[in-house]
Amino acid sequence: NTFTGVRLIHRKTNPKPKFIDCFGVVLMVFSSLGMLYFSYLSYQKDNVFSIILFTIFGIFMLLLAFEDLRVLVGRKQIDNDVPLQTRYWFQNHISRMGGSYITTVTAFLVVNNPPFIPILVVWIAPGVIGGFIIAKTRRFYMDKFKKT
């Protein structure tokens, strides 16, 4: 998330992807497939916690990677009134950097887990709550861009 969020800033003025952008997407695909593989291994050992955790994170990361891949190859179609270049880099920068913040909060909560909160909730709740905040922020700025 942080990597693609920073790369979006670099691609703001020159939207043509560079090798490092493609490398980042390939790395995300392999990492997400690795998570899904760990989920499968956890299934074989009946580790329900790891099955849920790696499946959710692996699928989410794979979806982000395929969205980036579609943009890199020019297949992403966005149809609204805001110019693509402005909308894409800004909206996705918000999402990716917000996702990095969610990751940091999740790591802090996992390490300092209060004993009365189930560990699976600690792993997943920041992403759900942060996801709603990111979606609301994106909608706010999308409406603001449409008015200008």
Coordinates of C-alpha atoms in Angstrom, one line a residue:
N1 CA 0.0 0.0 0.0
T2 CA 2.7 2.5 0.9
F3 CA 4.7 1.6 -2.1
T4 CA 1.8 2.1 -4.6
G5 CA 0.7 5.2 -2.7
V6 CA 4.1 6.8 -3.2
R7 CA 4.3 5.6 -6.8
L8 CA 1.0 7.3 -7.5
I9 CA 2.6 10.7 -6.5
H10 CA 5.4 10.0 -9.0
R11 CA 3.0 9.1 -11.7
K12 CA 0.9 12.2 -11.2
T13 CA 2.7 14.2 -13.8
N14 CA 3.9 11.3 -15.9
P15 CA 1.2 8.6 -15.9
K16 CA 3.2 6.2 -18.0
P17 CA 4.2 3.3 -15.8
K18 CA 7.8 2.4 -15.2
F19 CA 9.4 -0.9 -14.6
I20 CA 9.2 -0.4 -10.8
D21 CA 5.4 0.0 -11.1
C22 CA 5.1 -3.3 -12.9
F23 CA 7.5 -5.0 -10.5
G24 CA 5.4 -3.8 -7.6
V25 CA 2.3 -5.3 -9.1
V26 CA 4.0 -8.6 -9.8
L27 CA 5.3 -8.7 -6.2
M28 CA 1.8 -8.0 -4.9
V29 CA 0.4 -10.9 -7.0
F30 CA 3.0 -13.3 -5.7
S31 CA 2.6 -12.1 -2.1
S32 CA -1.2 -12.5 -2.3
L33 CA -0.9 -16.0 -3.8
G34 CA 1.6 -16.9 -1.0
M35 CA -1.0 -15.8 1.6
L36 CA -3.7 -17.9 -0.1
Y37 CA -1.2 -20.8 -0.1
F38 CA -0.6 -20.3 3.7
S39 CA -4.4 -20.3 4.1
Y40 CA -4.5 -23.7 2.3
L41 CA -1.7 -25.0 4.6
S42 CA -3.6 -23.8 7.6
Y43 CA -6.7 -25.6 6.4
Q44 CA -4.7 -28.8 6.3
K45 CA -3.8 -28.3 10.0
D46 CA -7.3 -27.1 11.0
N47 CA -6.0 -23.7 12.1
V48 CA -9.2 -21.7 11.7
F49 CA -7.7 -18.4 12.7
S50 CA -5.0 -18.5 10.0
I51 CA -7.4 -19.8 7.4
I52 CA -9.7 -16.7 7.9
L53 CA -6.9 -14.2 8.2
F54 CA -4.8 -15.3 5.2
T55 CA -7.8 -15.8 3.0
I56 CA -9.2 -12.3 3.7
F57 CA -5.8 -10.6 3.3
G58 CA -4.8 -12.7 0.4
I59 CA -8.0 -12.0 -1.6
F60 CA -7.9 -8.3 -0.7
M61 CA -4.3 -8.0 -1.9
L62 CA -5.0 -9.9 -5.1
L63 CA -7.9 -7.6 -5.9
L64 CA -5.7 -4.5 -5.4
A65 CA -3.0 -6.1 -7.6
F66 CA -5.4 -6.8 -10.4
E67 CA -6.8 -3.3 -10.2
D68 CA -3.3 -1.9 -10.5
L69 CA -2.6 -4.3 -13.4
R70 CA -5.7 -3.2 -15.2
V71 CA -4.5 0.4 -14.9
L72 CA -1.0 -0.4 -16.0
V73 CA -2.1 -2.1 -19.2
G74 CA -4.7 0.6 -19.9
R75 CA -7.8 -1.6 -19.4
K76 CA -9.3 0.3 -16.5
Q77 CA -12.4 2.2 -17.6
I78 CA -13.6 5.0 -15.3
D79 CA -16.7 6.9 -16.3
N80 CA -17.5 10.0 -14.5
D81 CA -17.1 13.8 -14.9
V82 CA -13.7 14.2 -13.2
P83 CA -10.6 14.0 -15.5
L84 CA -9.0 10.5 -15.2
Q85 CA -5.5 11.7 -14.4
T86 CA -6.6 13.9 -11.4
R87 CA -9.1 11.5 -10.1
Y88 CA -7.0 8.3 -10.4
W89 CA -3.9 9.4 -8.7
F90 CA -5.6 11.4 -5.9
Q91 CA -8.3 8.9 -5.0
N92 CA -6.0 5.9 -5.1
H93 CA -3.3 7.8 -3.2
I94 CA -5.9 8.4 -0.4
S95 CA -6.8 4.7 -0.5
R96 CA -3.3 3.3 -0.4
M97 CA -1.9 5.7 2.2
G98 CA -5.0 5.2 4.3
G99 CA -4.4 1.4 3.9
S100 CA -0.9 1.9 5.2
Y101 CA -2.2 3.7 8.2
I102 CA -4.7 0.8 8.8
T103 CA -1.8 -1.6 8.6
T104 CA 0.2 0.4 11.2
V105 CA -2.8 0.6 13.6
T106 CA -3.5 -3.2 13.1
A107 CA 0.2 -4.0 13.9
F108 CA 0.1 -1.9 17.1
L109 CA -3.2 -3.5 18.2
V110 CA -1.9 -7.0 17.6
V111 CA 1.3 -6.4 19.5
N112 CA -0.5 -4.7 22.4
N113 CA -3.7 -6.7 22.3
P114 CA -6.0 -6.1 25.2
P115 CA -7.0 -9.5 26.6
F116 CA -10.7 -8.9 26.4
I117 CA -10.8 -8.4 22.6
P118 CA -10.7 -11.6 20.5
I119 CA -7.5 -11.7 18.3
L120 CA -9.4 -12.1 15.1
V121 CA -11.3 -8.9 15.8
V122 CA -8.1 -7.1 16.5
W123 CA -6.7 -8.3 13.1
I124 CA -9.8 -7.4 11.0
A125 CA -11.7 -4.6 12.7
P126 CA -9.1 -1.8 11.8
G127 CA -9.5 -2.7 8.2
V128 CA -13.2 -2.6 8.2
I129 CA -13.5 0.6 10.2
G130 CA -10.7 2.2 8.2
G131 CA -12.2 1.0 4.9
F132 CA -15.4 2.9 5.7
I133 CA -13.5 6.0 6.6
I134 CA -11.5 5.8 3.3
A135 CA -14.6 5.3 1.3
K136 CA -16.3 8.3 2.9
T137 CA -13.2 10.4 2.3
R138 CA -13.0 9.3 -1.4
R139 CA -16.7 10.2 -1.9
F140 CA -16.1 13.6 -0.3
Y141 CA -13.3 14.5 -2.6
M142 CA -15.0 13.0 -5.6
D143 CA -18.0 15.3 -5.0
K144 CA -15.6 18.2 -4.5
F145 CA -13.8 17.5 -7.8
K146 CA -17.1 17.2 -9.7
K147 CA -18.1 20.7 -8.4
T148 CA -14.9 22.4 -9.7

